[in-house]
Coordinates of C-alpha atoms in Angstrom, one line a residue:
G8 CA 13.2 37.4 -5.6
L9 CA 13.5 34.3 -3.0
A10 CA 13.8 37.1 -0.1
G11 CA 10.8 39.3 -1.5
G12 CA 8.6 36.1 -2.0
I13 CA 9.4 35.0 1.8
V14 CA 9.4 38.7 3.0
G15 CA 5.4 38.5 1.0
C16 CA 4.3 35.1 2.4
A17 CA 4.1 36.4 6.3
P18 CA 1.0 37.2 7.6
G19 CA 0.0 40.8 9.2
T20 CA 2.0 43.8 8.7
E21 CA 5.1 44.9 10.6
K22 CA 7.0 47.3 11.4
E23 CA 10.5 47.6 8.7
S24 CA 13.7 46.4 9.9
E25 CA 17.4 46.7 8.7
H26 CA 16.2 43.0 7.4
T27 CA 13.5 44.5 5.4
A28 CA 13.8 47.4 4.6
G29 CA 14.0 48.2 0.9
V30 CA 12.9 44.6 0.0
E31 CA 9.7 44.2 -1.7
K32 CA 7.5 42.9 -0.4
T33 CA 6.0 40.4 -2.8
A34 CA 7.7 38.7 -6.1
Y35 CA 4.3 39.0 -8.0
D36 CA 0.9 40.2 -7.8
P37 CA -1.5 38.1 -5.7
K38 CA -4.3 39.5 -7.2
A39 CA -2.4 39.1 -11.4
G40 CA -3.7 36.2 -13.1
E41 CA -5.6 33.2 -12.4
W42 CA -6.4 30.0 -10.3
I43 CA -5.4 27.0 -11.9
P44 CA -7.3 23.7 -10.1
T45 CA -5.7 20.4 -10.7
T46 CA -3.8 17.4 -8.8
C47 CA -0.2 17.1 -6.9
N48 CA 1.8 14.1 -8.7
M49 CA 5.1 14.3 -6.3
C50 CA 3.8 11.5 -4.6
F51 CA 0.6 8.6 -4.6
N52 CA -1.4 10.6 -2.4
N53 CA -1.8 13.6 -5.7
C54 CA -4.0 16.0 -3.2
S55 CA -5.7 18.6 -4.4
I56 CA -4.0 21.3 -5.3
K57 CA -4.2 24.8 -7.2
A58 CA -1.4 26.6 -9.2
H59 CA -1.4 30.4 -9.2
V60 CA -0.3 31.3 -13.0
I61 CA 1.0 34.9 -14.0
D62 CA 1.6 35.3 -17.7
G63 CA 2.1 31.8 -18.3
V64 CA 4.4 30.6 -15.6
V65 CA 3.3 29.2 -12.0
V66 CA 4.4 31.4 -9.1
E67 CA 3.2 29.9 -6.4
L68 CA 0.9 26.2 -5.2
T69 CA -1.4 25.8 -2.8
G70 CA -3.8 22.9 -1.5
N71 CA -7.3 23.6 -2.5
P72 CA -10.0 24.0 0.3
D73 CA -13.3 22.5 -1.5
S74 CA -12.0 19.5 -2.5
S75 CA -11.5 16.5 0.3
I76 CA -8.5 15.3 -1.5
G77 CA -5.8 17.7 0.7
R78 CA -8.6 19.2 2.1
G79 CA -6.8 22.5 0.7
H80 CA -3.5 21.5 2.4
I81 CA 0.1 21.3 1.0
C82 CA 2.9 19.4 1.7
G83 CA 6.7 21.1 1.5
K84 CA 7.4 18.1 -1.1
G85 CA 4.3 19.5 -2.9
A86 CA 4.9 23.3 -2.9
S87 CA 8.6 22.4 -4.9
G88 CA 6.4 20.7 -7.5
I89 CA 7.7 24.8 -9.0
M90 CA 11.2 23.6 -8.9
Q91 CA 10.0 20.1 -10.9
L92 CA 8.8 22.3 -13.5
Y93 CA 11.5 24.9 -14.5
D94 CA 14.5 22.8 -14.2
P95 CA 16.9 23.5 -16.0
N96 CA 18.2 19.7 -16.2
R97 CA 14.6 18.3 -17.8
I98 CA 14.8 16.2 -21.1
T99 CA 12.7 17.9 -22.8
K100 CA 13.2 16.4 -26.6
P101 CA 13.5 12.4 -27.4
L102 CA 17.9 11.4 -27.5
K103 CA 18.8 8.5 -28.8
R104 CA 22.1 6.5 -27.9
T105 CA 25.0 6.6 -30.3
N106 CA 27.5 4.6 -28.0
P107 CA 26.3 0.7 -28.9
K108 CA 28.2 -0.2 -25.2
K109 CA 26.2 0.5 -22.1
G110 CA 27.6 0.3 -18.8
F111 CA 28.2 3.1 -16.2
D112 CA 31.5 4.3 -17.2
E113 CA 30.3 4.4 -21.1
D114 CA 28.8 8.2 -22.2
P115 CA 25.8 7.1 -24.3
G116 CA 26.3 9.4 -26.8
W117 CA 23.1 10.9 -26.9
E118 CA 21.3 12.9 -29.7
E119 CA 18.4 14.0 -30.1
I120 CA 15.9 13.4 -32.5
S121 CA 12.5 14.0 -33.6
W122 CA 9.7 12.8 -31.8
D123 CA 8.5 10.8 -34.7
E124 CA 11.6 9.1 -35.4
A125 CA 11.5 8.1 -31.4
Y126 CA 7.8 6.9 -31.0
G127 CA 9.2 5.1 -34.8
L128 CA 11.9 3.4 -33.1
V129 CA 10.1 2.5 -29.9
D130 CA 6.9 1.0 -32.1
E131 CA 9.8 -1.0 -34.3
R132 CA 11.1 -2.7 -31.4
M133 CA 8.3 -3.6 -29.3
K134 CA 6.6 -5.1 -32.6
A135 CA 9.9 -7.1 -33.4
A136 CA 9.9 -8.9 -30.2
I137 CA 6.7 -10.0 -29.7
E138 CA 6.5 -11.1 -33.7
R139 CA 10.0 -13.6 -32.6
S140 CA 9.0 -14.2 -29.0
G141 CA 5.4 -13.3 -28.1
P142 CA 3.7 -10.5 -25.5
H143 CA 6.2 -11.7 -22.9
A144 CA 8.9 -10.4 -24.7
V145 CA 8.6 -6.5 -23.3
T146 CA 8.3 -5.6 -20.3
G147 CA 7.1 -3.0 -18.1
M148 CA 8.4 -0.5 -14.8
S149 CA 7.2 1.9 -13.3
M150 CA 6.9 3.2 -9.9
V151 CA 4.7 3.0 -6.8
A152 CA 5.0 7.1 -6.6
S153 CA 3.7 7.7 -9.2
Q154 CA 0.7 4.6 -9.4
I155 CA -1.4 6.9 -11.7
G156 CA 1.4 6.5 -14.8
S157 CA 1.9 3.0 -13.6
L158 CA -1.7 2.4 -14.3
V159 CA -0.9 4.2 -17.8
R160 CA 2.3 2.2 -18.4
H161 CA 0.3 -1.4 -17.8
T162 CA -2.6 -0.4 -19.5
A163 CA -0.8 1.3 -22.6
L164 CA 1.2 -1.9 -22.8
G165 CA -1.9 -4.3 -23.5
V166 CA -4.3 -2.2 -25.0
I167 CA -1.5 -1.6 -28.0
Y168 CA 0.4 -5.1 -27.9
G169 CA -1.1 -7.2 -26.1
N170 CA 1.2 -7.2 -23.2
A171 CA 0.1 -6.7 -19.8
E172 CA 3.1 -8.3 -18.0
G173 CA 5.4 -6.2 -15.8
S174 CA 7.2 -4.9 -12.7
C175 CA 7.2 -2.8 -9.8
S176 CA 9.4 -1.4 -6.8
D177 CA 9.4 -4.0 -4.6
I178 CA 10.3 -1.7 -1.8
C179 CA 5.5 -0.8 -0.9
G180 CA 3.6 -2.8 1.5
A181 CA 4.3 -6.4 0.9
G182 CA 2.7 -7.5 4.0
V183 CA 0.1 -4.9 4.9
H184 CA -0.9 -4.3 2.3
Q185 CA -2.3 -8.4 2.1
I186 CA -3.8 -8.4 5.6
E187 CA -6.1 -5.5 5.0
Y188 CA -7.0 -7.1 2.0
L189 CA -8.2 -10.5 4.2
F190 CA -9.8 -8.6 7.2
T191 CA -11.3 -5.3 5.3
G192 CA -11.4 -5.5 1.3
T193 CA -9.2 -3.9 0.1
G194 CA -6.2 -3.2 -0.2
N195 CA -5.4 0.2 2.1
A196 CA -7.2 0.9 5.3
R197 CA -6.4 3.1 8.3
P198 CA -7.9 4.2 11.6
D199 CA -11.4 6.3 11.7
Y200 CA -9.7 9.1 13.0
V201 CA -13.0 11.1 13.3
N202 CA -14.8 8.5 15.9
C203 CA -11.7 6.8 17.4
N204 CA -9.9 7.1 20.7
Y205 CA -7.2 5.3 20.7
V206 CA -4.6 4.6 18.3
V207 CA -1.4 2.2 18.5
Q208 CA 1.1 2.3 15.7
F209 CA 3.8 -0.2 14.6
G210 CA 6.6 1.8 12.6
T211 CA 4.2 4.4 11.6
N212 CA 3.7 7.7 11.4
A213 CA 0.3 8.0 9.9
G214 CA -1.4 11.5 10.8
T215 CA 1.7 13.0 11.9
A216 CA 4.1 13.1 8.8
T217 CA 3.3 10.8 6.6
R218 CA 1.1 7.9 4.9
H219 CA -1.6 7.3 2.4
G220 CA -3.6 10.8 1.8
Y221 CA -1.2 12.1 5.2
N222 CA -2.5 15.6 3.7
M223 CA -6.7 14.0 4.1
T224 CA -5.6 12.5 7.5
V225 CA -3.5 14.6 9.7
E226 CA -7.0 17.7 10.6
P227 CA -9.1 15.3 11.6
F228 CA -6.2 13.7 13.8
A229 CA -4.7 16.1 14.8
E230 CA -8.4 18.0 16.2
R231 CA -9.3 13.6 18.2
R232 CA -5.6 14.9 19.4
K233 CA -6.8 17.2 21.0
N234 CA -10.1 16.3 22.4
G235 CA -8.6 13.4 23.8
L236 CA -7.8 10.8 21.5
R237 CA -4.6 8.8 23.0
H238 CA -1.9 7.3 20.5
V239 CA 0.4 5.1 21.7
V240 CA 3.9 4.4 19.2
F241 CA 5.8 1.9 18.6
D242 CA 9.2 1.9 17.1
P243 CA 13.0 1.8 17.1
H244 CA 13.5 5.5 17.1
M245 CA 11.5 8.2 18.8
G246 CA 9.9 9.8 14.6
A247 CA 8.2 12.1 14.4
A248 CA 4.6 9.6 15.9
G249 CA 6.6 9.2 18.5
E250 CA 7.8 12.5 19.5
K251 CA 4.1 13.4 19.8
A252 CA 2.9 10.6 21.7
D253 CA 0.7 9.8 24.5
L254 CA 3.3 7.3 25.1
W255 CA 6.5 6.2 22.7
V256 CA 7.6 2.5 23.2
P257 CA 11.1 2.1 22.0
I258 CA 11.6 -1.4 20.7
R259 CA 14.0 -3.9 19.4
P260 CA 14.0 -3.8 15.2
G261 CA 12.0 -6.6 13.8
T262 CA 10.8 -8.2 17.0
D263 CA 6.6 -5.8 16.5
A264 CA 5.1 -9.6 16.1
A265 CA 6.5 -10.6 19.7
A266 CA 5.1 -7.5 21.2
A267 CA 1.6 -7.8 19.4
L268 CA 1.2 -11.2 20.4
A269 CA 1.3 -10.7 23.5
I270 CA -0.7 -7.9 23.3
A271 CA -3.4 -10.1 22.2
Y272 CA -2.2 -12.7 24.8
V273 CA -3.0 -10.2 27.9
L274 CA -6.8 -9.2 25.6
V275 CA -7.8 -12.9 25.8
H276 CA -6.2 -15.2 28.4
E277 CA -6.0 -12.0 31.1
E278 CA -8.3 -9.0 30.9
N279 CA -11.3 -10.7 28.5
L280 CA -11.6 -8.2 26.7
I281 CA -12.1 -9.3 23.4
D282 CA -15.7 -8.8 20.7
I283 CA -17.0 -12.6 21.0
E284 CA -19.7 -11.6 18.7
F285 CA -17.2 -10.0 16.9
L286 CA -14.7 -13.1 16.4
A287 CA -18.4 -15.4 15.8
N288 CA -20.1 -14.0 13.3
R289 CA -17.8 -11.7 11.6
T290 CA -14.5 -13.6 10.9
N291 CA -13.7 -17.6 10.6
G292 CA -12.9 -18.2 14.2
P293 CA -15.7 -20.4 14.9
S294 CA -14.4 -22.9 11.6
L295 CA -13.9 -26.4 12.8
V296 CA -10.5 -28.3 11.9
D297 CA -9.3 -31.3 11.9
L298 CA -6.4 -32.0 15.0
D299 CA -4.5 -34.8 13.0
T300 CA -4.6 -32.5 9.3
K301 CA -4.3 -29.0 11.1
R302 CA -6.9 -28.5 8.3
I303 CA -10.5 -26.4 8.1
V304 CA -13.2 -29.1 7.9
F305 CA -15.5 -28.9 4.7
D306 CA -19.4 -30.0 4.3
E307 CA -19.7 -33.1 1.5
K308 CA -22.8 -31.8 0.2
T309 CA -22.5 -27.6 -0.2
G310 CA -18.5 -27.5 -0.1
H311 CA -18.7 -25.2 2.8
S312 CA -16.8 -24.8 6.2
L313 CA -18.2 -26.5 9.0
Y314 CA -19.5 -24.7 12.7
M315 CA -20.4 -26.3 15.4
D316 CA -23.7 -25.0 16.4
S317 CA -25.2 -24.2 19.8
D318 CA -27.5 -27.6 19.5
G319 CA -24.5 -29.2 19.1
E320 CA -24.8 -30.3 15.4
A321 CA -21.5 -29.1 13.2
K322 CA -23.2 -27.1 10.4
P323 CA -22.0 -25.5 6.9
Y324 CA -21.3 -22.2 7.9
D325 CA -24.0 -20.8 6.6
R326 CA -26.6 -22.3 7.8
C327 CA -25.6 -22.4 12.1
S328 CA -27.5 -19.8 13.9
A329 CA -25.5 -19.9 16.7
P330 CA -21.2 -20.5 16.1
Q331 CA -19.2 -21.6 19.1
L332 CA -16.6 -19.9 19.2
E333 CA -14.8 -22.4 21.8
G334 CA -14.5 -26.1 22.1
T335 CA -13.5 -29.4 21.0
F336 CA -15.7 -31.5 19.2
E337 CA -15.8 -35.2 17.5
V338 CA -17.1 -34.6 14.3
D339 CA -17.9 -37.6 12.5
G340 CA -15.0 -39.6 13.9
R341 CA -12.8 -36.6 14.3
Q342 CA -11.1 -34.9 16.4
C343 CA -11.9 -30.8 15.6
S344 CA -11.4 -27.5 17.3
T345 CA -12.2 -24.5 16.3
G346 CA -9.9 -22.2 15.0
F347 CA -10.5 -19.4 17.9
T348 CA -9.0 -21.9 20.2
L349 CA -6.1 -23.4 18.7
Y350 CA -5.3 -19.2 17.9
K351 CA -6.3 -19.1 22.1
E352 CA -4.1 -21.9 22.8
H353 CA -1.2 -20.8 20.3
L354 CA -0.6 -17.5 22.0
K355 CA -0.3 -19.2 25.2
T356 CA 3.6 -18.8 24.3
Y357 CA 3.5 -15.0 23.7
T358 CA 3.3 -13.9 27.2
P359 CA 4.6 -10.0 28.0
E360 CA 7.9 -12.1 30.2
Y361 CA 8.2 -14.3 27.7
Q362 CA 8.4 -10.8 24.5
E363 CA 10.5 -9.3 26.8
S364 CA 13.7 -10.9 26.4
I365 CA 12.4 -10.7 22.5
T366 CA 11.5 -6.8 22.2
T367 CA 13.1 -5.5 25.1
V368 CA 10.0 -4.2 25.8
P369 CA 8.4 -3.7 29.9
A370 CA 6.0 -6.2 30.2
A371 CA 4.0 -3.8 32.5
T372 CA 4.3 -1.6 29.4
I373 CA 2.6 -4.4 27.0
R374 CA 0.0 -4.9 30.4
Q375 CA -1.1 -1.4 30.3
V376 CA -1.5 -0.7 26.7
A377 CA -3.6 -4.2 26.0
K378 CA -5.9 -2.6 28.9
E379 CA -5.7 0.9 27.7
L380 CA -7.0 -0.9 24.2
G381 CA -9.3 -3.3 25.1
E382 CA -11.0 -1.1 27.6
A383 CA -11.3 1.8 24.6
A384 CA -13.1 -0.6 21.8
C385 CA -16.1 0.3 24.2
I386 CA -16.4 -3.0 23.0
G387 CA -20.7 -3.8 22.8
Q388 CA -21.3 -0.6 22.3
T389 CA -23.7 0.7 19.5
T390 CA -23.9 4.4 18.0
E391 CA -26.1 5.6 15.3
I392 CA -24.8 7.1 11.7
D393 CA -27.5 8.3 8.9
G394 CA -31.0 6.8 11.3
V395 CA -28.5 2.9 11.4
T396 CA -27.3 1.5 14.5
L397 CA -23.4 0.3 13.6
P398 CA -20.9 -1.2 16.3
Y399 CA -18.7 1.8 18.0
R400 CA -15.4 0.4 18.9
P401 CA -13.2 3.6 18.5
A402 CA -10.3 1.8 19.1
A403 CA -7.1 0.8 16.6
V404 CA -4.2 -0.3 15.8
D405 CA -2.0 0.4 12.5
A406 CA 1.4 -0.4 11.0
F407 CA 3.3 0.1 8.0
S408 CA 6.2 1.0 7.2
G409 CA 8.4 -0.2 9.7
I410 CA 7.5 -3.5 9.7
T411 CA 6.2 -4.1 6.6
R412 CA 9.5 -3.5 4.5
H413 CA 11.6 -5.9 6.1
K414 CA 11.9 -9.7 6.6
H415 CA 8.9 -11.3 8.0
A416 CA 6.9 -8.8 6.8
F417 CA 3.4 -10.6 6.5
H418 CA 4.3 -12.3 9.3
S419 CA 4.3 -9.2 11.2
C420 CA 1.6 -7.1 10.1
W421 CA -1.0 -10.2 10.8
A422 CA 0.2 -10.4 14.6
V423 CA -0.8 -6.6 14.6
F424 CA -3.8 -6.2 13.4
S425 CA -5.1 -8.7 14.1
L426 CA -5.9 -6.7 17.3
N427 CA -7.9 -5.2 15.3
N428 CA -10.4 -8.4 14.9
L429 CA -10.0 -9.4 18.7
I430 CA -11.8 -6.3 20.1
G431 CA -14.0 -5.8 17.0
S432 CA -12.6 -2.4 15.3
T433 CA -12.0 -4.1 12.0
N434 CA -14.5 -2.4 9.7
S435 CA -16.3 -0.1 12.5
V436 CA -17.2 2.9 13.8
G437 CA -14.0 4.3 15.3
G438 CA -11.8 1.5 14.3
F439 CA -9.6 0.3 11.1
C440 CA -11.7 1.0 8.3
G441 CA -10.4 -0.4 5.0
F442 CA -10.9 2.9 1.9
D443 CA -12.7 2.9 -1.0
P444 CA -13.8 -0.9 -1.1
I445 CA -16.7 0.1 -2.9
C446 CA -17.5 2.1 -6.1
N447 CA -21.3 2.1 -7.0
G448 CA -20.5 3.3 -11.0
W449 CA -18.8 6.8 -12.3
A450 CA -20.7 9.8 -12.2
D451 CA -20.4 10.2 -15.8
D452 CA -23.2 7.9 -16.6
N453 CA -20.8 4.8 -16.2
P454 CA -22.7 2.8 -13.7
T455 CA -21.0 -0.6 -14.9
M456 CA -17.7 0.4 -13.8
S457 CA -18.6 0.1 -10.7
W458 CA -17.3 -3.0 -8.1
R459 CA -17.5 -3.9 -5.0
P460 CA -15.0 -6.7 -2.6
G461 CA -17.0 -10.4 -3.6
L462 CA -17.9 -13.4 -1.4
W463 CA -15.9 -16.8 -1.1
E464 CA -18.0 -18.9 -0.8
P465 CA -16.6 -22.2 0.6
E466 CA -15.8 -20.2 3.6
G467 CA -18.5 -17.4 3.8
L468 CA -14.9 -14.4 4.2
I469 CA -15.2 -11.4 2.1
D470 CA -13.2 -11.7 -0.9
C471 CA -11.4 -7.8 -1.9
A472 CA -11.4 -5.0 -4.0
G473 CA -7.7 -4.8 -6.3
L474 CA -5.3 -2.2 -4.2
L475 CA -5.5 0.5 -8.1
L476 CA -8.2 -0.5 -10.2
A477 CA -9.8 -1.7 -7.1
F478 CA -11.7 -4.9 -9.4
P479 CA -12.7 -8.0 -8.3
N480 CA -9.7 -10.3 -6.3
S481 CA -10.0 -12.9 -3.9
Y482 CA -6.6 -14.7 -1.9
Y483 CA -8.1 -17.9 -1.2
K484 CA -9.1 -18.4 -5.1
K485 CA -5.4 -17.8 -6.1
V486 CA -4.4 -20.1 -2.7
Y487 CA -6.5 -23.4 -3.4
E488 CA -7.1 -23.4 -6.5
G489 CA -4.3 -22.0 -8.3
D490 CA -1.2 -23.8 -10.0
Y491 CA 1.9 -22.5 -7.9
T492 CA 4.3 -23.4 -11.0
P493 CA 5.7 -20.7 -12.2
T494 CA 5.1 -19.3 -16.0
T495 CA 5.9 -15.8 -15.9
M496 CA 8.6 -13.3 -15.3
G497 CA 7.4 -12.2 -12.7
M498 CA 6.7 -15.5 -10.8
M499 CA 3.3 -14.7 -8.9
E500 CA 2.5 -17.8 -8.7
L501 CA 5.3 -18.3 -5.8
Q502 CA 3.4 -15.5 -4.3
P503 CA -0.1 -15.9 -5.1
M504 CA -0.4 -13.2 -1.7
S505 CA 1.0 -10.4 -3.4
D506 CA 0.0 -7.6 -5.6
D507 CA 3.6 -6.9 -7.4
N508 CA 6.1 -8.3 -9.8
H509 CA 8.4 -8.4 -7.1
F510 CA 10.8 -11.1 -8.4
E511 CA 10.8 -10.0 -12.0
H512 CA 14.4 -8.7 -12.1
I513 CA 15.3 -12.1 -10.7
A514 CA 14.0 -14.2 -13.2
Q515 CA 15.2 -12.0 -15.8
A516 CA 18.7 -12.7 -14.1
H517 CA 18.4 -16.4 -13.8
P518 CA 15.2 -17.4 -16.8
D519 CA 16.7 -21.3 -17.2
L520 CA 17.2 -21.7 -13.4
Y521 CA 12.9 -20.8 -13.1
R522 CA 12.2 -21.7 -16.7
T523 CA 10.3 -18.7 -17.8
Q524 CA 10.6 -16.5 -20.8
A525 CA 13.1 -13.8 -20.4
A526 CA 12.4 -10.5 -22.0
E527 CA 13.7 -8.7 -24.8
V528 CA 12.8 -5.3 -24.4
A529 CA 11.7 -3.5 -21.6
L530 CA 9.7 0.4 -21.0
C531 CA 11.0 2.0 -17.9
Y532 CA 8.6 4.4 -16.8
A533 CA 9.4 7.7 -14.5
C534 CA 11.0 5.0 -12.1
N535 CA 14.7 4.2 -11.5
P536 CA 15.1 0.1 -11.6
I537 CA 18.8 -0.8 -11.0
K538 CA 18.7 1.6 -8.0
W539 CA 15.6 -0.3 -7.2
W540 CA 17.5 -3.2 -5.9
G541 CA 20.2 -3.7 -4.2
N542 CA 22.8 -5.4 -7.1
Y543 CA 24.2 -3.0 -9.1
D544 CA 26.3 -5.5 -11.2
E545 CA 23.4 -8.1 -12.1
Q546 CA 21.0 -5.8 -12.8
A547 CA 24.1 -3.9 -14.7
E548 CA 24.0 -7.3 -16.8
I549 CA 19.8 -7.9 -17.0
F550 CA 20.2 -4.8 -18.7
K551 CA 23.0 -5.0 -20.9
N552 CA 21.0 -7.9 -22.3
Y553 CA 18.1 -6.6 -22.9
E554 CA 17.5 -6.1 -26.6
Y555 CA 16.2 -2.8 -26.8
V556 CA 15.3 -0.2 -23.2
V557 CA 13.2 2.8 -23.3
G558 CA 12.3 5.1 -20.8
I559 CA 10.5 7.5 -20.4
D560 CA 11.2 10.2 -17.8
M561 CA 12.1 14.2 -17.2
F562 CA 15.6 12.8 -15.7
L563 CA 18.5 11.3 -16.2
N564 CA 19.4 9.0 -13.9
E565 CA 21.9 5.8 -13.0
S566 CA 19.5 3.5 -15.2
S567 CA 20.1 6.1 -17.9
Y568 CA 23.7 4.9 -18.8
F569 CA 21.4 1.8 -20.3
Y570 CA 18.7 2.7 -22.2
D571 CA 18.4 2.8 -25.6
V572 CA 16.4 6.1 -26.1
I573 CA 14.6 7.9 -23.9
L574 CA 10.9 10.4 -24.2
P575 CA 10.6 13.1 -22.1
E576 CA 8.0 13.0 -19.6
C577 CA 5.3 15.6 -18.7
C578 CA 5.5 17.5 -15.2
Y579 CA 2.5 17.0 -14.0
L580 CA 2.2 20.6 -13.6
G581 CA 2.1 21.4 -17.3
R582 CA 0.0 18.7 -18.9
P583 CA -3.5 19.5 -20.3
E584 CA -5.5 17.6 -17.9
P585 CA -5.0 16.9 -14.1
L586 CA -4.6 13.1 -13.7
P587 CA -6.8 11.0 -12.0
H588 CA -7.1 11.0 -7.7
A589 CA -6.1 7.9 -6.8
A590 CA -8.4 7.3 -3.7
G591 CA -10.9 10.0 -5.7

């Protein structure tokens, strides 16, 4: 059947050879059965697909060309979803532990039980824990690869039990999402591949082998490459992106920030290839900073940050007609400089020669990339789209896992994405744009379900929409007005500029140290939390100390050794309704 399927997928007709003689050309009739549109769930991109079903059996998966989510493409992982559906090792019935001892060396003694008994056990244990200790006695865990499922888990616990706290995988974009929030108003951003002419990537294979909406971006990226887009990749190893790039720049791991700051140095101090209008009017570069306190100066009456106007008077940002981007001034007896002036001074350390000793990237390469990037940005030019004149900046700098899943991720991403601000390409045509920051209401007569980034009034800065549900969010409010004393298991108070409860497992292990309430019941949805975090022994002790652990999954894994009851998860290909698109 496999041989017949492979031959049957070959285009055209060829003469039989000794290898194909007598082999059936198709494993099934391509005209039989029906093609059912649905969505893939082999990763969080949720591409639109079609399933070929014959006599109730899925025999083939393809992309859906009628949808922009995937653009008719399907990756190898998505095509293999049939294996997940028909895997003989799938859990198909609820299981209950019979051995009270838990550990990697202990057989749980699984016993099949009915769905009613399984649901009853889960409900009983969760209600009892909440009655004893409140909503925080129950926690939930889920995996970033199934974001829709994570939302369902998170929302269900909140609606049913009044609990909305949970932990997430700590391998996601701990730095990249936060900088994208601050710069673009949304937690995900990417180059405008359709209109871009120059892309610099740091530690990412976006548009080539991976990243959000890969099947949506690979085709337009390839088309632009064919039509002249220049592609530069900073990466310690030659991955898929570096292999196909116009210029691959090997770099010492963990030193990307130095290289990015050196590119900024060249743009600002050597080539003067910066978008002054963008920096003065679309960033807080003109904000006056007290040189003694290093804090932004605010107007006492309005509470708004002060800018220096062209008439020599310091004014609230929203009353300043011509903000001065650079300069040092005396304001009410205080010596102040603009934020951009301090940034420019800070860059003086990061010469191409200085970074070479850190990154191993030749100074000449840094100067070459900086000059090409600045010239490709077409600073000052505009374009017209649907009758609207917009800034045209067809150059972008992008990054992801190579720098955001490592130490100092926030600062590295800050240095890299700031380059887009310098050339004015942030949220500009052809530049680095946030996606899905705005929803004007759902199509099913529900106009109240709408959102758009707000405004942080004290500084006139764009707030952001949440990463998953895209509800209004404000990091500035958290930083300026938040209490940094941990009160929750996720200890989000210690990391106000984060989306994920990365620290819950730490607080669960040491509740007395962090003065947090340990959870008593855990619900693990489609994940393997013991494998997420490196210290297996510590995680094993944590899971032993839970009063009760519920697992929802299709397969047994390392964490299953510590579950008390397991509910079989439905494969996405077996659902009566498809999962919604996270990016839709």
